XYZ file of N, CA and C in Angstrom:
774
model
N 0.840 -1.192 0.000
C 0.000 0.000 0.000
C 0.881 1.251 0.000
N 0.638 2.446 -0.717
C 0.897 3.624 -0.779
C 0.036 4.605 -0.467
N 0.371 5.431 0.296
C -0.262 6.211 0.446
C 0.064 7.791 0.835
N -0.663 8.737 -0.013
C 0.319 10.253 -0.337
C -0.963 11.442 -0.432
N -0.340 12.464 0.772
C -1.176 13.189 1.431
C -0.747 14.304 0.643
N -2.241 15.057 0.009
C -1.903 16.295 -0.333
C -2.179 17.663 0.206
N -2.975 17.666 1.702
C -3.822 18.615 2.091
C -5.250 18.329 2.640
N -5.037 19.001 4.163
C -6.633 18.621 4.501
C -6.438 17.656 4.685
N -7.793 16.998 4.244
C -8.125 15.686 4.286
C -8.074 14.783 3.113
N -7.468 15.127 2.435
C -7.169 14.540 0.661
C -6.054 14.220 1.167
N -6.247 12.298 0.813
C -4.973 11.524 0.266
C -5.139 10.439 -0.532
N -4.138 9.870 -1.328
C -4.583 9.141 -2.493
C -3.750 7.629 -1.579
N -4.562 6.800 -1.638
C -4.355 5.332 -1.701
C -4.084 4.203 -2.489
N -2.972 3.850 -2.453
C -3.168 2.937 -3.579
C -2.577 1.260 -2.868
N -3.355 0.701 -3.125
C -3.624 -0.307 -2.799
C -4.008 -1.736 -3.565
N -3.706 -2.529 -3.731
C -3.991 -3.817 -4.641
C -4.724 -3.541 -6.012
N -3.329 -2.612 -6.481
C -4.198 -1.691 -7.689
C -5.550 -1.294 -7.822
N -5.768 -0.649 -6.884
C -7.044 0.647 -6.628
C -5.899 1.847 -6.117
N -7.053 2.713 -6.608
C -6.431 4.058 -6.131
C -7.722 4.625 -5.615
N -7.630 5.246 -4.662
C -9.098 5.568 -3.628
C -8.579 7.226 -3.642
N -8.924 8.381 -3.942
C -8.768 9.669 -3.334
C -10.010 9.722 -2.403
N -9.179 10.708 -1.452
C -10.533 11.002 -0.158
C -10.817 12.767 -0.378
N -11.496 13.359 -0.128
C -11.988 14.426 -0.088
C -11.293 15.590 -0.635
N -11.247 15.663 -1.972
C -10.357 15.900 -2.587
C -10.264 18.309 -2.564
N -9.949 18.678 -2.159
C -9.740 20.118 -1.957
C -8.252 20.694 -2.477
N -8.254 20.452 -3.681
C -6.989 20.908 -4.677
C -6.635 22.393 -4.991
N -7.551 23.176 -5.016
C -7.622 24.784 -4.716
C -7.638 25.734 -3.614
N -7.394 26.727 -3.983
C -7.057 27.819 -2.532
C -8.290 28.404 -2.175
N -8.917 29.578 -1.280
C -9.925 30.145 -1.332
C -11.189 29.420 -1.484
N -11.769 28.731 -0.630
C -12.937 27.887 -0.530
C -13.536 29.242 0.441
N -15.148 28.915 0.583
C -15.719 29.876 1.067
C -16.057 31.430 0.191
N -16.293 31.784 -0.496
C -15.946 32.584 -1.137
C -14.631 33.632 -0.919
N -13.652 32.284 -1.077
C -12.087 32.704 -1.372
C -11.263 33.027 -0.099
N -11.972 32.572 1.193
C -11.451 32.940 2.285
C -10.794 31.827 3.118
N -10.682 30.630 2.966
C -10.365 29.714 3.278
C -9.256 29.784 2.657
N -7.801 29.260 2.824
C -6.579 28.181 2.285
C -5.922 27.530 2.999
N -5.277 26.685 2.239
C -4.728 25.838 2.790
C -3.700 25.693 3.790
N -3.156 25.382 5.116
C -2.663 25.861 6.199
C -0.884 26.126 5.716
N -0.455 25.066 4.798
C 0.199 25.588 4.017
C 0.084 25.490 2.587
N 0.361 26.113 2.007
C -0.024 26.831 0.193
C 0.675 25.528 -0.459
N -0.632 25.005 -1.189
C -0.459 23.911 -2.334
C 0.817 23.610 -3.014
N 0.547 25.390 -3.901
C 1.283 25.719 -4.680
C 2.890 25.395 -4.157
N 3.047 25.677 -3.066
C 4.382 25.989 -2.947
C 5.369 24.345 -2.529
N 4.187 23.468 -2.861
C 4.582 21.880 -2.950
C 4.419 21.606 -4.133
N 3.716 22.299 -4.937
C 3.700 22.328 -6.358
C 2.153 20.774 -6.450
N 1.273 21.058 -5.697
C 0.194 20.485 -5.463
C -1.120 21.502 -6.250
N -1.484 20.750 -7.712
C -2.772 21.070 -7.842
C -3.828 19.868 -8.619
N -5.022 20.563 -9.442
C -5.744 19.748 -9.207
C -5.156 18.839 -10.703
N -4.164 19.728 -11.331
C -3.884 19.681 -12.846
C -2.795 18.407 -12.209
N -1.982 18.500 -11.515
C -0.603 17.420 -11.029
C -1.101 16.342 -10.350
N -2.732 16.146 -9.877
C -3.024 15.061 -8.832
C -3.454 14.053 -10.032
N -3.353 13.016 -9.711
C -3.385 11.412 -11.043
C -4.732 11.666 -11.100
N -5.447 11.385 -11.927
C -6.844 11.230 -12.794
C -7.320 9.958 -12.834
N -6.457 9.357 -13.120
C -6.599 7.219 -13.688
C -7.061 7.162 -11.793
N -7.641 7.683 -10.872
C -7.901 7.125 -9.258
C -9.543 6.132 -10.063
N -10.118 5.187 -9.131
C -10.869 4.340 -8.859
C -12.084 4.698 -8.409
N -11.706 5.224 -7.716
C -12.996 6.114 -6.259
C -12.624 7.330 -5.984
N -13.228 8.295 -5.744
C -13.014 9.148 -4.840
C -14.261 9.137 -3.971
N -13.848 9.639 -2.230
C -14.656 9.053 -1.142
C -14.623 10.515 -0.791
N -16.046 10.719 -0.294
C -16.449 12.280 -0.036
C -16.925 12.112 1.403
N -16.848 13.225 2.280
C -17.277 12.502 3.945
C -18.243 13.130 3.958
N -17.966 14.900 3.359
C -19.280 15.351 3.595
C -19.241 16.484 2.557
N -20.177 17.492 2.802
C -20.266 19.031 1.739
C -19.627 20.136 2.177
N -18.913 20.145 3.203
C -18.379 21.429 3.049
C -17.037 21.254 2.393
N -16.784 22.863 2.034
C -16.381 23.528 0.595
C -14.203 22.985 0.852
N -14.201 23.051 2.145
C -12.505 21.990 2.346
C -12.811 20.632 2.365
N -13.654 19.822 2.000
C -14.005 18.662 1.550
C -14.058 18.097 0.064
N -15.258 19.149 -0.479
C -15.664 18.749 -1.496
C -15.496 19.791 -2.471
N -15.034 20.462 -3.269
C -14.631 21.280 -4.123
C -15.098 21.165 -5.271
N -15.773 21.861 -5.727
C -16.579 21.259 -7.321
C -15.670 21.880 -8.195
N -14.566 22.938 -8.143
C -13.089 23.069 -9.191
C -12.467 22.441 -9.289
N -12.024 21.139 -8.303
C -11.193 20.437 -8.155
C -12.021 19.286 -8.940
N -13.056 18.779 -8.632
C -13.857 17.392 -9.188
C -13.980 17.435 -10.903
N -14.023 18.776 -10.894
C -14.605 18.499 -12.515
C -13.349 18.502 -13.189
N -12.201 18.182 -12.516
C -11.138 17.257 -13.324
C -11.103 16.046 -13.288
N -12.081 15.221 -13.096
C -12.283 14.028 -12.901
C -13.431 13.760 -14.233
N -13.811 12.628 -14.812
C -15.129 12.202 -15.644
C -16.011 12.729 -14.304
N -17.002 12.232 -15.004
C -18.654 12.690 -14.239
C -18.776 11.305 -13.533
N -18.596 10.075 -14.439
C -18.816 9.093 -14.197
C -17.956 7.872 -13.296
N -17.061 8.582 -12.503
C -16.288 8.549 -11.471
C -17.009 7.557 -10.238
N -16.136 6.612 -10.097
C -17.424 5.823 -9.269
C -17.333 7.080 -7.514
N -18.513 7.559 -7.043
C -17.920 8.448 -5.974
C -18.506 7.302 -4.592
N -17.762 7.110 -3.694
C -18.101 6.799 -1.962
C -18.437 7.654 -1.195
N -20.208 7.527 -0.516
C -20.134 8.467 0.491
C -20.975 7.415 1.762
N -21.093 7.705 2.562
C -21.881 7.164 3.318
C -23.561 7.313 2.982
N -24.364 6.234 3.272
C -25.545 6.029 3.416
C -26.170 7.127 4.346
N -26.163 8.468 4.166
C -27.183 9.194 5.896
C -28.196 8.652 5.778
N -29.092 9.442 6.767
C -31.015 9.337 6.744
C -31.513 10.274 5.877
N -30.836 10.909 5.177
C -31.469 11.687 4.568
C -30.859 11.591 3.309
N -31.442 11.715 2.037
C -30.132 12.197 0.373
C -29.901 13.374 0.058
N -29.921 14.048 0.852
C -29.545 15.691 0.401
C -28.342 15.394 0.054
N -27.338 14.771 0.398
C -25.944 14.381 0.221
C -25.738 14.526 -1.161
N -26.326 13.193 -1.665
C -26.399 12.492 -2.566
C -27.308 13.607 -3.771
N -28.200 14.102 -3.521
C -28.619 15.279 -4.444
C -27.954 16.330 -4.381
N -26.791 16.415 -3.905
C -25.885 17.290 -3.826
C -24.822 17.683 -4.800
N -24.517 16.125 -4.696
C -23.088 15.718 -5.578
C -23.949 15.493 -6.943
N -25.311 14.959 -7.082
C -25.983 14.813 -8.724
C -26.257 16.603 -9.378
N -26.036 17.407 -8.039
C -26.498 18.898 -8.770
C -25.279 18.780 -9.299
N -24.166 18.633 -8.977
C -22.744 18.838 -9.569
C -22.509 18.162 -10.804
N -23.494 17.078 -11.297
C -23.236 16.740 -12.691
C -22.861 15.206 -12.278
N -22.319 14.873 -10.978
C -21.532 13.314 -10.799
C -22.887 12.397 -10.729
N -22.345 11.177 -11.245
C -23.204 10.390 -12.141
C -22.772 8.613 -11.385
N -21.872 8.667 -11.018
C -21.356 7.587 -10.523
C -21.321 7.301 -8.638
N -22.410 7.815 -8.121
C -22.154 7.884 -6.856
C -22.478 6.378 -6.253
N -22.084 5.719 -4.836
C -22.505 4.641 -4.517
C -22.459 5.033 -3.167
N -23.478 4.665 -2.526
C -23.922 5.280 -0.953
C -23.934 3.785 -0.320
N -23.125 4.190 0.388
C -22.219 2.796 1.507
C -23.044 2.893 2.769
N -23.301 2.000 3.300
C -24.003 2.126 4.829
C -23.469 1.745 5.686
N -22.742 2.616 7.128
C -22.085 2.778 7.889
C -21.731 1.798 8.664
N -20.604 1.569 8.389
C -20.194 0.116 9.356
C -19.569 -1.153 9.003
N -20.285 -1.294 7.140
C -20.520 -2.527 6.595
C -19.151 -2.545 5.809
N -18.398 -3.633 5.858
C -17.032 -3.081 4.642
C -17.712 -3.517 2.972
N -17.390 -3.093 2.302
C -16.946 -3.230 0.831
C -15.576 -3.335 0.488
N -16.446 -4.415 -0.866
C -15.128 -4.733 -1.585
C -14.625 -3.817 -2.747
N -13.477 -3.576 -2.689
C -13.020 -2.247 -4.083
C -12.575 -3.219 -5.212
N -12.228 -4.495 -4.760
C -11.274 -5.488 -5.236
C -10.859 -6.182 -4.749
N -10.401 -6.964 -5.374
C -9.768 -8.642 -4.567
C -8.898 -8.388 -3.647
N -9.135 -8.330 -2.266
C -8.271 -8.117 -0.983
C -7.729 -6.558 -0.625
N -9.013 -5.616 -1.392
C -9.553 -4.053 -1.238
C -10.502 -4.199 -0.545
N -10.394 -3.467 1.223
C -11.931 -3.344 1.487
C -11.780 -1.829 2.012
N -12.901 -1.614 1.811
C -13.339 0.086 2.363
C -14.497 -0.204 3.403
N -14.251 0.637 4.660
C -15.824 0.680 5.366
C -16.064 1.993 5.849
N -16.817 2.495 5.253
C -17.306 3.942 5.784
C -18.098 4.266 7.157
N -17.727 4.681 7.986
C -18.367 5.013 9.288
C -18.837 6.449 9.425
N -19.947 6.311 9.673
C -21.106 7.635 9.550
C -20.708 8.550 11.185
N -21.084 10.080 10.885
C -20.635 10.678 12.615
C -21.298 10.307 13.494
N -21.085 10.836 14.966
C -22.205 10.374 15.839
C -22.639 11.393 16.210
N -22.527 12.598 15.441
C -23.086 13.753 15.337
C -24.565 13.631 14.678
N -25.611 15.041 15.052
C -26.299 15.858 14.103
C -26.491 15.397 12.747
N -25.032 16.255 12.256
C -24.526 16.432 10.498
C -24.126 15.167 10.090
N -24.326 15.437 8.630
C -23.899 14.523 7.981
C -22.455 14.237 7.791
N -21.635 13.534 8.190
C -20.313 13.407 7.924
C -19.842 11.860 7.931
N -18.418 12.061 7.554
C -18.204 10.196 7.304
C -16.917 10.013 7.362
N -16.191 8.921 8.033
C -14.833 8.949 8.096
C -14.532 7.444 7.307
N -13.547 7.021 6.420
C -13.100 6.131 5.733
C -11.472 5.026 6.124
N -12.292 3.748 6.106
C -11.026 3.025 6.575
C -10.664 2.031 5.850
N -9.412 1.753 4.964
C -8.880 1.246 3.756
C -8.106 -0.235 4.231
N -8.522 -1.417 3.573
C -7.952 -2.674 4.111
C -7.293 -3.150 2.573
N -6.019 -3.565 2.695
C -5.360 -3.939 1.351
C -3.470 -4.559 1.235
N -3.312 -4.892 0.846
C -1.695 -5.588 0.686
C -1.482 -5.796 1.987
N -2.205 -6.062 2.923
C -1.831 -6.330 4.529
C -1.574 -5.173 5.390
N -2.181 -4.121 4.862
C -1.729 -2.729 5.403
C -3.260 -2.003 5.676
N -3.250 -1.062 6.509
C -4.695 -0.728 7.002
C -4.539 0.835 6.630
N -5.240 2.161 6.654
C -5.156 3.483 6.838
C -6.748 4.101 6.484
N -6.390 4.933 8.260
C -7.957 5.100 8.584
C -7.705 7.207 7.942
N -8.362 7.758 7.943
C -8.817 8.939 7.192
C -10.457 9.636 7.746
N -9.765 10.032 9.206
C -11.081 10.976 10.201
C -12.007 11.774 9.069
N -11.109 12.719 8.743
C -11.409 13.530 7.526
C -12.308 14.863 8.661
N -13.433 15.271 8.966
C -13.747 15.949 9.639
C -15.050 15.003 10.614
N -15.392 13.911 11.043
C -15.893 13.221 11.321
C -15.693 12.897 12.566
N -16.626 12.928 13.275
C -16.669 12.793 14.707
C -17.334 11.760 15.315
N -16.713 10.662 15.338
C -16.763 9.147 15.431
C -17.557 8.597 17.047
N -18.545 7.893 17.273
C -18.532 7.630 18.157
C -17.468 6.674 19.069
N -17.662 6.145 20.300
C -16.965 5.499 21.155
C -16.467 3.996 20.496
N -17.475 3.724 20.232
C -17.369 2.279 19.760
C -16.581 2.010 18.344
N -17.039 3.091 17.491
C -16.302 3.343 16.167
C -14.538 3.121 16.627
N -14.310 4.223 17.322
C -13.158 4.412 17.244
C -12.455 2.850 18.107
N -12.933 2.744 18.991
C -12.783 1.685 19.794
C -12.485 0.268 18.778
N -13.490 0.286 17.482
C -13.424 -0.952 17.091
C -12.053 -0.815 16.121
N -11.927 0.562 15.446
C -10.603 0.511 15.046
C -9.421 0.504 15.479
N -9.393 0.835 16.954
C -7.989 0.305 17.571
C -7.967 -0.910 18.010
N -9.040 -2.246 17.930
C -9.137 -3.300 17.693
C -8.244 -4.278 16.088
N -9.352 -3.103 14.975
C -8.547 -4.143 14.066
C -7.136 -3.602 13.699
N -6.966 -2.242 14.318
C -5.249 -2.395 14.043
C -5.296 -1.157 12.886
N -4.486 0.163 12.886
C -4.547 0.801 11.686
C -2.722 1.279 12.157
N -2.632 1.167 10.757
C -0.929 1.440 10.479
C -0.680 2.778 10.352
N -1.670 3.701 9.193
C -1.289 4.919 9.596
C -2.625 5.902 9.559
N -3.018 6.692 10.400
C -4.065 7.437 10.130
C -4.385 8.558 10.447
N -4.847 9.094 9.479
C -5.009 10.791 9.633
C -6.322 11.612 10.891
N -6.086 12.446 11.374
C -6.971 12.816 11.970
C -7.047 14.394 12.395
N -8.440 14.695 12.328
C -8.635 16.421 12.923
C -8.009 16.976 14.138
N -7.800 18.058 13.953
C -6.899 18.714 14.967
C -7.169 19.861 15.501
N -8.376 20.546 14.942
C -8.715 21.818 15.098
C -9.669 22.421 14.993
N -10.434 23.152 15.475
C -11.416 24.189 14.961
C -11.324 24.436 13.868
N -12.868 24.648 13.271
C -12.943 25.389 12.015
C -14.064 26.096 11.576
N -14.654 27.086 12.788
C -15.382 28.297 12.626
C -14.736 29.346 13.419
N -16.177 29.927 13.553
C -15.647 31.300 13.413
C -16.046 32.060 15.319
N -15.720 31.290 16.122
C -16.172 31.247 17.128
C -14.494 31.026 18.049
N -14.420 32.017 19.308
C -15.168 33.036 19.364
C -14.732 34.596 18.814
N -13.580 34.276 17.985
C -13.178 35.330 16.873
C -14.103 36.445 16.722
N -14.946 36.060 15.874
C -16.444 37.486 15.343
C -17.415 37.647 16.095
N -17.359 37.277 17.567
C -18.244 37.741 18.578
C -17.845 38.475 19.516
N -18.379 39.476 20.095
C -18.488 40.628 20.694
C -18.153 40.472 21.961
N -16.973 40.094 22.414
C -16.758 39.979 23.588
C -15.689 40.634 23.869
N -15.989 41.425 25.936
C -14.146 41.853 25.778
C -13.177 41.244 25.789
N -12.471 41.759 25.135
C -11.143 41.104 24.485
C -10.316 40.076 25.787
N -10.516 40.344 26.801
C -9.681 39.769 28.187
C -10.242 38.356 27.613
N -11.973 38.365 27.882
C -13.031 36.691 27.581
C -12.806 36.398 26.356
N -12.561 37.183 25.129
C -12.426 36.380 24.155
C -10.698 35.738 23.963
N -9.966 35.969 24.503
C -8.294 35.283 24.823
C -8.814 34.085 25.305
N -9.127 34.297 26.412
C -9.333 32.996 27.403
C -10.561 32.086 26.647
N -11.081 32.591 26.182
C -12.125 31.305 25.326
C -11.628 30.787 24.093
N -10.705 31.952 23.575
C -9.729 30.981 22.240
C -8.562 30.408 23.037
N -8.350 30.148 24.138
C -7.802 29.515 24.244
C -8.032 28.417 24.947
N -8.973 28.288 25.045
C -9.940 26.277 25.479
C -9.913 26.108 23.998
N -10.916 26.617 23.163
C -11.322 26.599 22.089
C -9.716 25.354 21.302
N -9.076 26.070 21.562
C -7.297 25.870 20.701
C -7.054 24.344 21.417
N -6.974 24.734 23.297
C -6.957 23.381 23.892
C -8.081 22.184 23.486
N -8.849 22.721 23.183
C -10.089 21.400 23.351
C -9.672 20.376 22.090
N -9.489 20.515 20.761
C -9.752 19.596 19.727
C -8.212 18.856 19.919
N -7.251 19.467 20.490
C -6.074 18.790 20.698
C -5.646 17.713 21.897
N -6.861 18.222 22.771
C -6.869 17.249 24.034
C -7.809 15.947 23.063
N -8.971 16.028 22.400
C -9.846 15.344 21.922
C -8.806 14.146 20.939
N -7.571 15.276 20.427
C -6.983 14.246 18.853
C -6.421 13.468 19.967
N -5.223 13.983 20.869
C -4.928 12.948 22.008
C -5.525 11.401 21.912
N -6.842 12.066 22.533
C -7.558 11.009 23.589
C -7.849 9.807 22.340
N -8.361 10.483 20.557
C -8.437 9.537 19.850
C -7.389 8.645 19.293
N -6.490 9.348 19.185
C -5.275 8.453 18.827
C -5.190 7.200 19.741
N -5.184 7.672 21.068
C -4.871 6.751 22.203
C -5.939 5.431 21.555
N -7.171 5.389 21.500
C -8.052 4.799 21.242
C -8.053 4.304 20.061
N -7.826 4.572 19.010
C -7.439 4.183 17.661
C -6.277 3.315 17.347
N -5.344 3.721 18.646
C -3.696 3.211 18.481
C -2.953 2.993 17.067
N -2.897 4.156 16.519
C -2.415 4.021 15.172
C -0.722 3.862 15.262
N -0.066 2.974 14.027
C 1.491 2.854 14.168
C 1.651 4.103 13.620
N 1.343 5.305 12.775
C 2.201 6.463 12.959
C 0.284 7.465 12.512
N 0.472 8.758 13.456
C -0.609 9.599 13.358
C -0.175 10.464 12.808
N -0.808 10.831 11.674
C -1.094 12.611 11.212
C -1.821 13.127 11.464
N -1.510 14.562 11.959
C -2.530 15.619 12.124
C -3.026 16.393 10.994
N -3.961 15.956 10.341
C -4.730 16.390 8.609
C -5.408 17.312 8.903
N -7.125 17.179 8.941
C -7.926 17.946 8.374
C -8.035 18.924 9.861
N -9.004 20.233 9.400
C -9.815 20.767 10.630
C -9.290 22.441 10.410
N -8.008 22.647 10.109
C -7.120 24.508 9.826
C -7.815 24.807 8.801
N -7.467 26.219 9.072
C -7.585 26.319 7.523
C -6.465 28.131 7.596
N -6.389 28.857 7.094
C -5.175 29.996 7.014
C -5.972 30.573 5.600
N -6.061 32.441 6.397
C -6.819 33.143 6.107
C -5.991 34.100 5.745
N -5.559 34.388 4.105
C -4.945 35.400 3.718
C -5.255 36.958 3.611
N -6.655 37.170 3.981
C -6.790 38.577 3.694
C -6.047 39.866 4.544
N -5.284 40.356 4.003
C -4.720 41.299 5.016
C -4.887 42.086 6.253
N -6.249 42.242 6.220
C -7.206 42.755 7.291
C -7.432 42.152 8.189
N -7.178 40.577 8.083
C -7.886 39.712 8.959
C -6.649 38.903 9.293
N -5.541 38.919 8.712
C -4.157 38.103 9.544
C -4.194 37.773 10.841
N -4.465 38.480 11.473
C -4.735 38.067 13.048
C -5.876 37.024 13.361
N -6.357 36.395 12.659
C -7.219 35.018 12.590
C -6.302 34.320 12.511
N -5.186 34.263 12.148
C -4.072 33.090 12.134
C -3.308 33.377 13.731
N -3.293 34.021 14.528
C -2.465 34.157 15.558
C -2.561 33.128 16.266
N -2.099 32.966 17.681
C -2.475 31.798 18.534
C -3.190 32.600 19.760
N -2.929 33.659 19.606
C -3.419 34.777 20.633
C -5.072 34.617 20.122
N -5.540 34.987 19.421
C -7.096 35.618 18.539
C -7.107 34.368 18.081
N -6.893 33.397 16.945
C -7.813 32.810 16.735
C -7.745 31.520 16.999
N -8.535 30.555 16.477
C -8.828 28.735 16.866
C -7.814 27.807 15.852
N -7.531 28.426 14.568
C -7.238 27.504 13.674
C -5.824 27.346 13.876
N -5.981 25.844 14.465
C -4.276 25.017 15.044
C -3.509 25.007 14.064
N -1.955 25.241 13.953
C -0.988 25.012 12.935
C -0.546 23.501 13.038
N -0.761 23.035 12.105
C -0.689 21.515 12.332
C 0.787 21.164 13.120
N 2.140 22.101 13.346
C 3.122 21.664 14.473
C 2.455 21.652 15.992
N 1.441 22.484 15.989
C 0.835 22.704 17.638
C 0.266 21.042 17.851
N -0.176 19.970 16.854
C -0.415 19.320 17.129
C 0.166 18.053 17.175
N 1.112 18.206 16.727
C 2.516 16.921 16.333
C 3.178 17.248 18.041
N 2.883 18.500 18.168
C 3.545 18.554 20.028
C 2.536 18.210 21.058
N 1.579 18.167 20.911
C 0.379 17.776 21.651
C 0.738 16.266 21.829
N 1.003 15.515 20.615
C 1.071 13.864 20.052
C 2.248 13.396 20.669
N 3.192 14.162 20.694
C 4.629 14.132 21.389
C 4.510 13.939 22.585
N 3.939 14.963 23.086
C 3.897 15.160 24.660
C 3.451 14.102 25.198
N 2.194 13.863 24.457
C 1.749 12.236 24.860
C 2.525 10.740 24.707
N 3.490 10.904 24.305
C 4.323 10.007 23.745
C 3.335 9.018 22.335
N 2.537 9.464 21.862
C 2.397 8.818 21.030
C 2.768 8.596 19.350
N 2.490 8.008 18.858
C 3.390 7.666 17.291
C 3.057 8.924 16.447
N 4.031 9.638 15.927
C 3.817 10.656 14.844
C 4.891 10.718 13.985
């Protein structure tokens, strides 16, 4: 198995000749252009024109715009086989057909599939509200799980540090706008961005521990806000969004695999 991270929560798998991309976000400025990437694509020489085309699947967790990118997809056919989870509802799924994709297959949470002869995928649905979905890849004797923004229940995670994952990505951070653009004095809004900052890093902790992965990345959840006016959304002082080193020291501290 291979496997090669480009951002976020996008990484390409390749596995018993399948190639699986996960949530593929190949462009800068998501949100209307206010979102990028925590560090710049470009400057890895990462876009949507350099990422392989010939992939198998691409696996979507959910709709927001550092997930699912409709600039980035429509370098793909239409007819792309796509993975998402089964929700209770198909807004999902009428989501990705407004976009033109034609090849979707809605997996139901829990159950593995086969991609191919000694390829399995099993999509696990959140234990949230929202719709979201985290993806776990079985192949050449090698495992790699992919949180993506998905907030797993007890047992989920529990059952994957059962069957064993070799390497897997996981959230690390806030990603609104809280308590940044609310009206508080500045003394309460320090001290609440800074639980805010502590909380998703105590949380990646506690999942890793539980997951017991042989080496963890800290992927999805930042995001780095270029507008000049607003630079101070990147601080550690003002805002939430973790620099993915704040969390490789979090992982450290814990002594666990990174």
């Amino acid at each position: 198995m291979r496997v090669t991270y480009f951002g976020q929560a996008c990484t390409l798998i390749d596995a018993g000749g399948v190639r699986i991309l996960t949530d593929p976000w190949l462009t800068e400025g998501a949100y209307f252009g206010t979102w990028h990437h925590t560090h710049i694509l470009a400057e890895a020489g990462v876009s949507p024109e350099t990422v392989p085309k010939d992939v198998d699947f691409i696996f979507l967790s959910h709709e927001h715009e550092d997930h699912l990118d409709p600039e980035t997809l429509r370098h793909f056919r239409s007819d792309i086989a796509i993975l998402i989870c089964k929700f209770p509802t198909a807004k999902f799924r009428h989501h990705l057909e407004s976009l033109g994709l034609t090849g979707i297959r809605e997996l139901s949470s829990g159950e593995p599939f086969e991609l191919a002869k000694g390829v399995k995928a099993t999509i696990s649905g959140t234990a949230e509200y929202t719709n979201d979905a985290a993806l776990f890849v079985e192949g050449d004797g090698c495992t790699v799980f992919n949180e993506t923004d998905c907030k797993l229940g007890y047992a989920d995670l529990q059952w994957l540090g059962n069957r064993g994952v070799d390497i897997g990505f996981y959230m690390f951070s806030g990603a609104n706008w809280y308590p940044m653009m609310y009206d508080y004095p500045d003394e309460v809004k320090r001290a609440l961005t800074r639980r805010r900052r502590q909380s998703p890093l105590r949380s990646l902790v506690q999942r890793v521990k539980l997951t017991r992965p042989r080496v963890a990345v800290p992927a999805a959840g930042p995001c780095t806000v270029l507008d000049s006016n607003l630079l101070w959304l990147n601080s550690e002082e003002q805002g939430i969004f973790v620099d993915p080193e704040e969390a490789v020291r979090a992982l450290c501290l814990a002594k666990l695999p990174v």
